[in-house]
Short mmCIF file of C-alpha atoms and ligand atoms in Angstrom, two decimals:
data_model
loop_
_atom_site.label_atom_id
_atom_site.label_comp_id
_atom_site.label_asym_id
_atom_site.label_seq_id
_atom_site.Cartn_x
_atom_site.Cartn_y
_atom_site.Cartn_z
CA MET A 1 -165.88 -4.10 -21.84
CA HIS A 2 -163.15 -5.86 -19.83
CA ILE A 3 -163.09 -9.63 -19.31
CA ALA A 4 -160.84 -11.42 -16.82
CA PHE A 5 -160.01 -15.09 -17.42
CA CYS A 6 -158.99 -17.08 -14.33
CA CYS A 7 -159.15 -20.84 -14.78
CA THR A 8 -156.93 -23.34 -12.98
CA ASP A 9 -155.90 -26.53 -14.84
CA THR A 10 -156.81 -24.93 -18.16
CA LYS A 11 -154.58 -23.88 -21.04
CA ALA A 12 -155.41 -20.18 -21.15
CA GLU A 13 -154.20 -19.10 -24.60
CA PRO A 14 -156.86 -20.81 -26.79
CA TRP A 15 -159.62 -19.54 -24.47
CA LEU A 16 -158.27 -15.99 -24.54
CA GLN A 17 -158.07 -16.06 -28.33
CA GLY A 18 -161.53 -17.61 -28.67
CA LEU A 19 -163.17 -15.13 -26.29
CA GLN A 20 -161.42 -12.24 -28.01
CA ALA A 21 -162.64 -13.43 -31.43
CA ALA A 22 -166.19 -13.84 -30.14
CA LEU A 23 -166.16 -10.44 -28.38
CA PRO A 24 -164.02 -8.25 -30.69
CA GLY A 25 -164.81 -5.01 -28.87
CA ALA A 26 -163.72 -6.35 -25.48
CA THR A 27 -160.38 -6.48 -23.70
CA VAL A 28 -159.84 -10.10 -22.67
CA GLN A 29 -157.00 -10.72 -20.23
CA LEU A 30 -155.54 -13.52 -18.18
CA TRP A 31 -155.98 -12.51 -14.54
CA SER A 32 -153.01 -12.12 -12.24
CA PRO A 33 -152.95 -10.41 -8.82
CA GLY A 34 -153.20 -6.64 -9.19
CA ALA A 35 -154.86 -6.78 -12.64
CA ALA A 36 -157.32 -4.07 -13.69
CA LEU A 37 -160.96 -4.35 -12.62
CA ALA A 38 -163.00 -6.39 -15.10
CA ASP A 39 -166.70 -6.28 -15.96
CA TYR A 40 -167.09 -10.02 -16.48
CA ALA A 41 -165.14 -13.05 -15.29
CA VAL A 42 -164.65 -16.40 -16.99
CA VAL A 43 -163.51 -18.84 -14.32
CA TRP A 44 -162.83 -22.40 -13.23
CA ALA A 45 -161.89 -22.95 -9.57
CA PRO A 46 -160.37 -19.47 -9.13
CA PRO A 47 -158.63 -18.49 -5.87
CA GLN A 48 -160.49 -16.36 -3.30
CA ALA A 49 -158.01 -13.57 -4.07
CA PHE A 50 -159.60 -13.22 -7.50
CA PHE A 51 -162.99 -12.19 -6.07
CA ASP A 52 -161.42 -10.18 -3.26
CA GLU A 53 -159.73 -8.00 -5.89
CA GLN A 54 -162.36 -8.04 -8.65
CA THR A 55 -164.97 -5.82 -7.06
CA ALA A 56 -166.64 -4.43 -10.20
CA LEU A 57 -167.89 -7.68 -11.77
CA ARG A 58 -171.26 -7.79 -13.50
CA GLY A 59 -171.23 -11.52 -14.24
CA VAL A 60 -169.20 -14.63 -13.40
CA PHE A 61 -169.13 -17.39 -16.01
CA ASN A 62 -168.06 -20.88 -14.94
CA ILE A 63 -166.52 -23.00 -17.70
CA GLY A 64 -168.16 -26.14 -16.35
CA ALA A 65 -171.57 -27.36 -15.23
CA GLY A 66 -170.62 -28.03 -11.61
CA VAL A 67 -170.12 -24.99 -9.38
CA ASP A 68 -169.15 -26.79 -6.17
CA ALA A 69 -165.62 -25.30 -6.17
CA LEU A 70 -166.99 -21.82 -6.87
CA VAL A 71 -169.78 -21.65 -4.32
CA LYS A 72 -167.32 -22.33 -1.47
CA LEU A 73 -165.81 -18.89 -2.11
CA ARG A 74 -166.96 -15.43 -0.97
CA LEU A 75 -168.64 -14.31 -4.18
CA PRO A 76 -169.93 -10.91 -5.32
CA ASP A 77 -173.57 -10.06 -4.67
CA ALA A 78 -175.50 -12.29 -7.10
CA THR A 79 -178.06 -9.59 -7.84
CA GLN A 80 -175.22 -7.47 -9.31
CA ALA A 81 -173.01 -10.27 -10.66
CA PRO A 82 -174.84 -13.55 -11.30
CA VAL A 83 -172.85 -16.79 -11.35
CA VAL A 84 -173.67 -18.59 -14.58
CA ARG A 85 -172.76 -22.22 -15.22
CA LEU A 86 -172.44 -23.89 -18.61
CA ASP A 87 -175.86 -24.92 -19.78
CA ASP A 88 -175.15 -28.17 -21.66
CA ALA A 89 -172.78 -26.67 -24.29
CA GLY A 90 -172.28 -30.14 -25.80
CA MET A 91 -171.92 -31.98 -22.48
CA SER A 92 -175.25 -33.78 -22.28
CA VAL A 93 -174.72 -35.89 -25.41
CA GLN A 94 -171.27 -36.92 -24.15
CA MET A 95 -172.77 -37.85 -20.78
CA ALA A 96 -175.50 -39.87 -22.50
CA GLU A 97 -172.85 -41.76 -24.52
CA TYR A 98 -170.74 -42.46 -21.45
CA VAL A 99 -173.57 -43.65 -19.22
CA CYS A 100 -175.26 -45.74 -21.94
CA HIS A 101 -171.89 -47.34 -22.68
CA ALA A 102 -171.35 -48.21 -19.01
CA VAL A 103 -174.88 -49.55 -18.54
CA ILE A 104 -174.81 -51.63 -21.73
CA ARG A 105 -171.31 -52.96 -21.06
CA HIS A 106 -172.49 -54.20 -17.66
CA PHE A 107 -175.91 -55.45 -18.79
CA ARG A 108 -174.55 -57.35 -21.83
CA GLU A 109 -171.57 -58.70 -19.82
CA PHE A 110 -169.06 -57.46 -22.36
CA ASP A 111 -166.22 -57.69 -19.80
CA ALA A 112 -166.89 -61.41 -19.39
CA TYR A 113 -167.00 -61.87 -23.18
CA GLU A 114 -163.70 -60.01 -23.47
CA ALA A 115 -162.14 -62.39 -20.95
CA ASP A 116 -163.52 -65.41 -22.86
CA VAL A 117 -162.16 -64.06 -26.14
CA ALA A 118 -158.74 -63.50 -24.55
CA ARG A 119 -158.73 -67.26 -23.84
CA GLN A 120 -159.96 -67.89 -27.44
CA GLU A 121 -163.14 -69.31 -25.96
CA TRP A 122 -166.40 -69.16 -27.99
CA SER A 123 -169.16 -69.24 -25.39
CA TYR A 124 -172.59 -67.69 -24.95
CA ARG A 125 -174.13 -66.23 -21.85
CA LYS A 126 -177.82 -66.45 -21.14
CA PRO A 127 -179.53 -63.23 -22.28
CA ARG A 128 -180.52 -61.09 -19.31
CA ARG A 129 -183.89 -59.37 -19.05
CA ARG A 130 -183.95 -55.59 -19.27
CA SER A 131 -186.82 -55.58 -16.80
CA ASP A 132 -184.33 -56.94 -14.23
CA PHE A 133 -182.08 -53.89 -14.73
CA PRO A 134 -184.03 -50.75 -13.84
CA VAL A 135 -181.69 -47.78 -14.09
CA GLY A 136 -182.11 -45.03 -11.50
CA ILE A 137 -180.69 -41.59 -12.20
CA MET A 138 -180.09 -39.29 -9.25
CA GLY A 139 -180.39 -35.76 -10.65
CA LEU A 140 -182.78 -34.97 -13.49
CA GLY A 141 -181.23 -31.70 -14.56
CA VAL A 142 -179.62 -30.77 -17.87
CA LEU A 143 -177.45 -33.90 -17.91
CA GLY A 144 -179.62 -36.38 -16.02
CA GLU A 145 -182.64 -35.70 -18.17
CA ARG A 146 -180.70 -36.25 -21.40
CA VAL A 147 -179.19 -39.46 -20.01
CA SER A 148 -182.62 -40.72 -18.93
CA ARG A 149 -184.01 -40.17 -22.42
CA ALA A 150 -181.06 -41.97 -24.02
CA LEU A 151 -181.44 -45.00 -21.72
CA ALA A 152 -185.19 -45.15 -22.31
CA GLN A 153 -184.41 -45.50 -26.05
CA PHE A 154 -182.75 -48.84 -25.20
CA ASP A 155 -185.93 -49.94 -23.41
CA PHE A 156 -184.38 -50.04 -19.94
CA PRO A 157 -186.89 -49.21 -17.22
CA VAL A 158 -185.70 -45.72 -16.21
CA ARG A 159 -186.31 -44.02 -12.87
CA GLY A 160 -185.23 -40.55 -11.86
CA TRP A 161 -184.84 -38.67 -8.60
CA SER A 162 -184.71 -34.89 -8.23
CA ARG A 163 -185.22 -32.28 -5.56
CA SER A 164 -188.46 -30.88 -7.01
CA ALA A 165 -191.17 -33.05 -8.61
CA LYS A 166 -190.69 -33.59 -12.37
CA THR A 167 -192.38 -35.25 -15.31
CA VAL A 168 -190.09 -36.78 -17.91
CA PRO A 169 -191.70 -38.94 -20.60
CA GLY A 170 -190.69 -42.59 -20.22
CA VAL A 171 -189.15 -42.00 -16.79
CA GLN A 172 -190.67 -42.93 -13.43
CA CYS A 173 -189.97 -39.83 -11.37
CA PHE A 174 -189.39 -39.53 -7.62
CA SER A 175 -188.50 -36.43 -5.66
CA GLY A 176 -187.22 -35.15 -2.37
CA LEU A 177 -186.03 -37.09 0.65
CA ALA A 178 -189.53 -38.55 0.95
CA GLY A 179 -189.12 -40.22 -2.45
CA LEU A 180 -185.56 -41.47 -2.02
CA ASN A 181 -186.24 -44.87 -0.44
CA ASP A 182 -188.83 -45.86 -3.04
CA PHE A 183 -186.48 -44.67 -5.79
CA LEU A 184 -183.58 -46.75 -4.46
CA ALA A 185 -185.62 -49.84 -3.58
CA ALA A 186 -186.34 -50.82 -7.21
CA THR A 187 -183.11 -49.50 -8.78
CA ARG A 188 -180.50 -51.99 -10.06
CA VAL A 189 -178.12 -49.58 -11.82
CA LEU A 190 -177.59 -46.31 -9.95
CA VAL A 191 -176.28 -43.30 -11.88
CA CYS A 192 -175.23 -40.19 -9.94
CA LEU A 193 -175.73 -36.88 -11.77
CA LEU A 194 -176.34 -34.64 -8.78
CA PRO A 195 -174.54 -31.39 -8.05
CA LEU A 196 -172.27 -31.60 -5.01
CA THR A 197 -173.95 -29.68 -2.17
CA PRO A 198 -174.15 -30.18 1.60
CA ASP A 199 -177.38 -32.16 0.98
CA THR A 200 -175.86 -34.53 -1.57
CA GLU A 201 -172.34 -35.06 -0.19
CA SER A 202 -171.77 -38.78 0.62
CA ILE A 203 -175.26 -39.60 -0.62
CA MET A 204 -173.94 -42.92 -1.92
CA ARG A 205 -173.03 -44.50 1.41
CA LYS A 206 -173.76 -47.82 3.14
CA GLU A 207 -177.34 -46.97 4.18
CA THR A 208 -178.42 -45.81 0.74
CA LEU A 209 -176.45 -48.34 -1.32
CA GLU A 210 -177.83 -51.21 0.77
CA ARG A 211 -181.33 -50.23 -0.30
CA LEU A 212 -180.59 -50.92 -3.97
CA LEU A 213 -181.64 -54.22 -5.55
CA PRO A 214 -179.14 -57.04 -4.96
CA GLY A 215 -176.43 -57.17 -7.63
CA ALA A 216 -176.63 -53.40 -8.07
CA TYR A 217 -174.17 -51.49 -10.25
CA ILE A 218 -172.96 -47.93 -9.54
CA ILE A 219 -172.04 -45.28 -12.11
CA ASN A 220 -170.69 -42.04 -10.61
CA VAL A 221 -170.21 -39.25 -13.12
CA ALA A 222 -170.96 -36.31 -10.83
CA ARG A 223 -168.41 -35.67 -8.05
CA GLY A 224 -166.18 -38.02 -6.06
CA ALA A 225 -167.52 -36.73 -2.73
CA HIS A 226 -170.97 -38.13 -3.54
CA LEU A 227 -169.58 -41.61 -2.84
CA VAL A 228 -168.12 -43.10 0.33
CA ASP A 229 -165.30 -45.17 -1.17
CA ASP A 230 -164.95 -47.67 1.68
CA ASP A 231 -168.70 -48.36 1.75
CA LEU A 232 -168.66 -49.16 -1.96
CA MET A 233 -165.70 -51.53 -1.54
CA ALA A 234 -167.36 -53.29 1.43
CA LEU A 235 -170.63 -53.78 -0.48
CA ILE A 236 -168.77 -55.13 -3.50
CA ASP A 237 -166.94 -57.55 -1.18
CA SER A 238 -170.25 -58.65 0.37
CA GLY A 239 -171.70 -59.30 -3.12
CA HIS A 240 -174.57 -56.79 -2.74
CA ILE A 241 -172.97 -54.56 -5.36
CA ALA A 242 -171.69 -56.16 -8.56
CA GLY A 243 -169.31 -53.36 -9.52
CA ALA A 244 -168.94 -49.73 -10.50
CA THR A 245 -167.86 -47.36 -13.22
CA LEU A 246 -166.33 -44.25 -11.66
CA ASP A 247 -165.33 -41.10 -13.53
CA VAL A 248 -164.91 -38.80 -10.53
CA PHE A 249 -163.03 -39.15 -7.25
CA ARG A 250 -162.62 -37.44 -3.89
CA VAL A 251 -159.02 -36.64 -4.85
CA GLU A 252 -158.22 -36.04 -8.52
CA PRO A 253 -156.06 -37.29 -10.12
CA LEU A 254 -156.90 -40.54 -8.31
CA PRO A 255 -153.81 -41.10 -6.12
CA ALA A 256 -151.34 -43.84 -7.02
CA GLY A 257 -152.07 -46.98 -5.02
CA HIS A 258 -155.77 -46.16 -4.47
CA PRO A 259 -157.62 -49.52 -4.40
CA PHE A 260 -160.01 -48.39 -7.19
CA TRP A 261 -157.19 -48.45 -9.75
CA ALA A 262 -156.68 -52.20 -9.71
CA HIS A 263 -160.09 -53.46 -8.55
CA SER A 264 -161.39 -56.09 -10.97
CA LYS A 265 -165.01 -54.91 -10.53
CA ILE A 266 -164.34 -51.17 -10.80
CA THR A 267 -163.75 -49.29 -14.01
CA VAL A 268 -161.93 -45.97 -13.61
CA THR A 269 -161.89 -43.11 -16.12
CA PRO A 270 -160.09 -39.77 -15.56
CA HIS A 271 -163.02 -37.30 -15.14
CA THR A 272 -163.74 -37.40 -18.83
CA SER A 273 -167.38 -38.44 -19.15
CA ALA A 274 -168.48 -34.99 -20.40
CA ARG A 275 -165.68 -32.63 -21.32
CA THR A 276 -166.02 -28.87 -21.57
CA LEU A 277 -166.00 -28.19 -25.32
CA ARG A 278 -164.13 -24.94 -25.84
CA ASP A 279 -165.82 -23.61 -28.99
CA GLU A 280 -169.37 -24.36 -27.80
CA SER A 281 -168.61 -22.94 -24.35
CA ILE A 282 -167.07 -19.74 -25.69
CA ALA A 283 -170.03 -19.19 -28.02
CA GLN A 284 -172.47 -19.71 -25.12
CA ILE A 285 -170.58 -17.49 -22.67
CA ALA A 286 -169.99 -14.71 -25.23
CA GLY A 287 -173.70 -14.68 -26.10
CA LYS A 288 -174.64 -14.31 -22.44
CA ILE A 289 -172.05 -11.58 -21.80
CA GLN A 290 -173.42 -9.64 -24.76
CA ALA A 291 -176.99 -10.09 -23.49
CA LEU A 292 -176.08 -8.89 -19.96
CA HIS A 293 -174.12 -5.99 -21.41
CA ARG A 294 -177.18 -4.94 -23.45
CA GLY A 295 -179.15 -4.90 -20.20
CA ALA A 296 -180.99 -8.23 -20.46
CA PRO A 297 -182.51 -9.26 -17.11
CA ILE A 298 -180.44 -11.82 -15.19
CA ALA A 299 -183.46 -14.14 -15.02
CA SER A 300 -183.53 -14.36 -18.82
CA LEU A 301 -180.19 -16.19 -18.91
CA ALA A 302 -180.10 -20.00 -18.85
CA GLY A 303 -177.82 -21.54 -16.25
CA VAL A 304 -177.90 -18.87 -13.55
CA VAL A 305 -176.83 -20.54 -10.29
CA ASP A 306 -179.07 -20.30 -7.26
CA LEU A 307 -176.46 -19.67 -4.58
CA LYS A 308 -178.89 -20.64 -1.80
CA LYS A 309 -179.37 -24.09 -3.31
CA GLY A 310 -175.70 -24.31 -4.28
CA TYR A 311 -176.28 -25.33 -7.91
P1 NDP B 401 -178.40 -29.42 -12.99
O1 NDP B 401 -178.24 -28.36 -11.98
O2 NDP B 401 -179.00 -29.11 -14.30
O3 NDP B 401 -179.24 -30.63 -12.36
C1 NDP B 401 -179.09 -31.06 -11.06
C2 NDP B 401 -180.19 -32.04 -10.72
O4 NDP B 401 -179.95 -32.56 -9.39
C3 NDP B 401 -181.58 -31.40 -10.69
O5 NDP B 401 -182.55 -32.31 -11.19
C4 NDP B 401 -181.82 -31.17 -9.19
O6 NDP B 401 -183.18 -31.19 -8.81
C5 NDP B 401 -181.13 -32.40 -8.61
N1 NDP B 401 -180.79 -32.17 -7.20
C6 NDP B 401 -180.01 -31.21 -6.67
N2 NDP B 401 -179.97 -31.32 -5.33
C7 NDP B 401 -180.77 -32.37 -5.00
C8 NDP B 401 -181.17 -32.97 -3.80
N3 NDP B 401 -180.73 -32.52 -2.61
N4 NDP B 401 -182.01 -34.03 -3.85
C9 NDP B 401 -182.47 -34.48 -5.03
N5 NDP B 401 -182.14 -33.96 -6.23
C10 NDP B 401 -181.30 -32.91 -6.21
O7 NDP B 401 -176.95 -30.05 -13.19
P2 NDP B 401 -176.35 -30.81 -14.47
O8 NDP B 401 -177.28 -31.87 -14.87
O9 NDP B 401 -175.94 -29.84 -15.51
O10 NDP B 401 -175.00 -31.40 -13.84
C11 NDP B 401 -175.03 -32.26 -12.73
C12 NDP B 401 -173.64 -32.44 -12.16
O11 NDP B 401 -172.85 -33.25 -13.03
C13 NDP B 401 -172.80 -31.15 -12.04
O12 NDP B 401 -173.14 -30.44 -10.87
C14 NDP B 401 -171.38 -31.69 -11.99
O13 NDP B 401 -171.00 -31.94 -10.66
C15 NDP B 401 -171.48 -33.02 -12.74
N6 NDP B 401 -170.72 -32.98 -14.01
C16 NDP B 401 -169.74 -33.92 -14.21
C17 NDP B 401 -169.03 -33.93 -15.39
C18 NDP B 401 -168.00 -34.97 -15.64
O14 NDP B 401 -167.27 -34.88 -16.63
N7 NDP B 401 -167.89 -35.99 -14.83
C19 NDP B 401 -169.30 -32.96 -16.45
C20 NDP B 401 -170.37 -32.04 -16.15
C21 NDP B 401 -171.04 -32.06 -14.96
P3 NDP B 401 -184.18 -30.03 -9.33
O15 NDP B 401 -184.39 -30.34 -10.80
O16 NDP B 401 -185.40 -30.24 -8.54
O17 NDP B 401 -183.46 -28.72 -9.10
C1 OXD B 402 -168.14 -29.92 -14.94
C2 OXD B 402 -167.13 -30.96 -15.01
O1 OXD B 402 -168.70 -29.69 -13.86
O2 OXD B 402 -166.45 -31.04 -16.05
O3 OXD B 402 -168.43 -29.29 -15.96
O4 OXD B 402 -166.98 -31.75 -14.07
#
């Protein structure tokens, strides 16, 4: 079995060693133009040339949850070579930590306390009511569902929005475009955990953000292109939105001088809310390659991407 590794922005050597250790019978190689045909590919944002040359693939494994960079490419026929995304692999607990931290920091006004303490000022703020801070999660998939459960543990009212109808214990669920307005109308903290597709691009724009409860707070941990930057800034200026925690941006790294960097009401982190964990990811991918190689049906694998839906 031959495996080609082609991942931009990724240190290849530890992945190559890890994949080789997990699949001792295989030949695992870093792809370069003109390389031999492989049976399986392990990729992150590969160039089109990779798929143009690799015409014998039987599976494409993405070392992330989001496949927005991948589905823009001309891919092999998915019935011969399914595209498989990471299915949690240690990401959902990180995402739950990150989002709970951001929600609690905002709700408990820890930034204001920090400023008081910097002035050596001992002062209390009036406790806020959780019922005034319903958290709405857009995307109730692998990550959104885990985040919704974690927030419910802190007794926040939790609402969720997905494409198909869902039932998640402790979460008020909405679905489809028909459910979007009702979902937004009673949401105070909006968390984006949608995949980036033509349907979800710029979903957080003036018209949708204005529908949120006054004093809303935005947490974007999905993709930068879900948010219209200028609309967020204008709604913060108008007072309708209290602030935002942003982990993802239209251009990454966030360019020097971008207004988000220094905005007092915006917290920026460098696309780090849920990192790809190498050991967990290698174990998951190696297991799926072995299953496919033994002839397991594609449908039996978790995380197979539906290329029509784009996620
Ligand atoms: P999933 O595919 O498991 O879940 C996606 C969810 O979004 C599903 O509930 C789906 O609905 C819903 N959805 C998709 N399209 C629409 C739509 N048009 N309208 C309403 N709901 C929609 O993805 P994950 O939870 O694993 O990951 C979500 C995203 O998080 C990734 O695509 C990636 O972009 C981002 N991510 C960011 C990371 C970071 O470090 N910042 C790390 C990892 C991921 P349904 O259930 O009906 O299909
Ligand atoms: C992912 C990411 O999609 O890290 O996995 O953003």
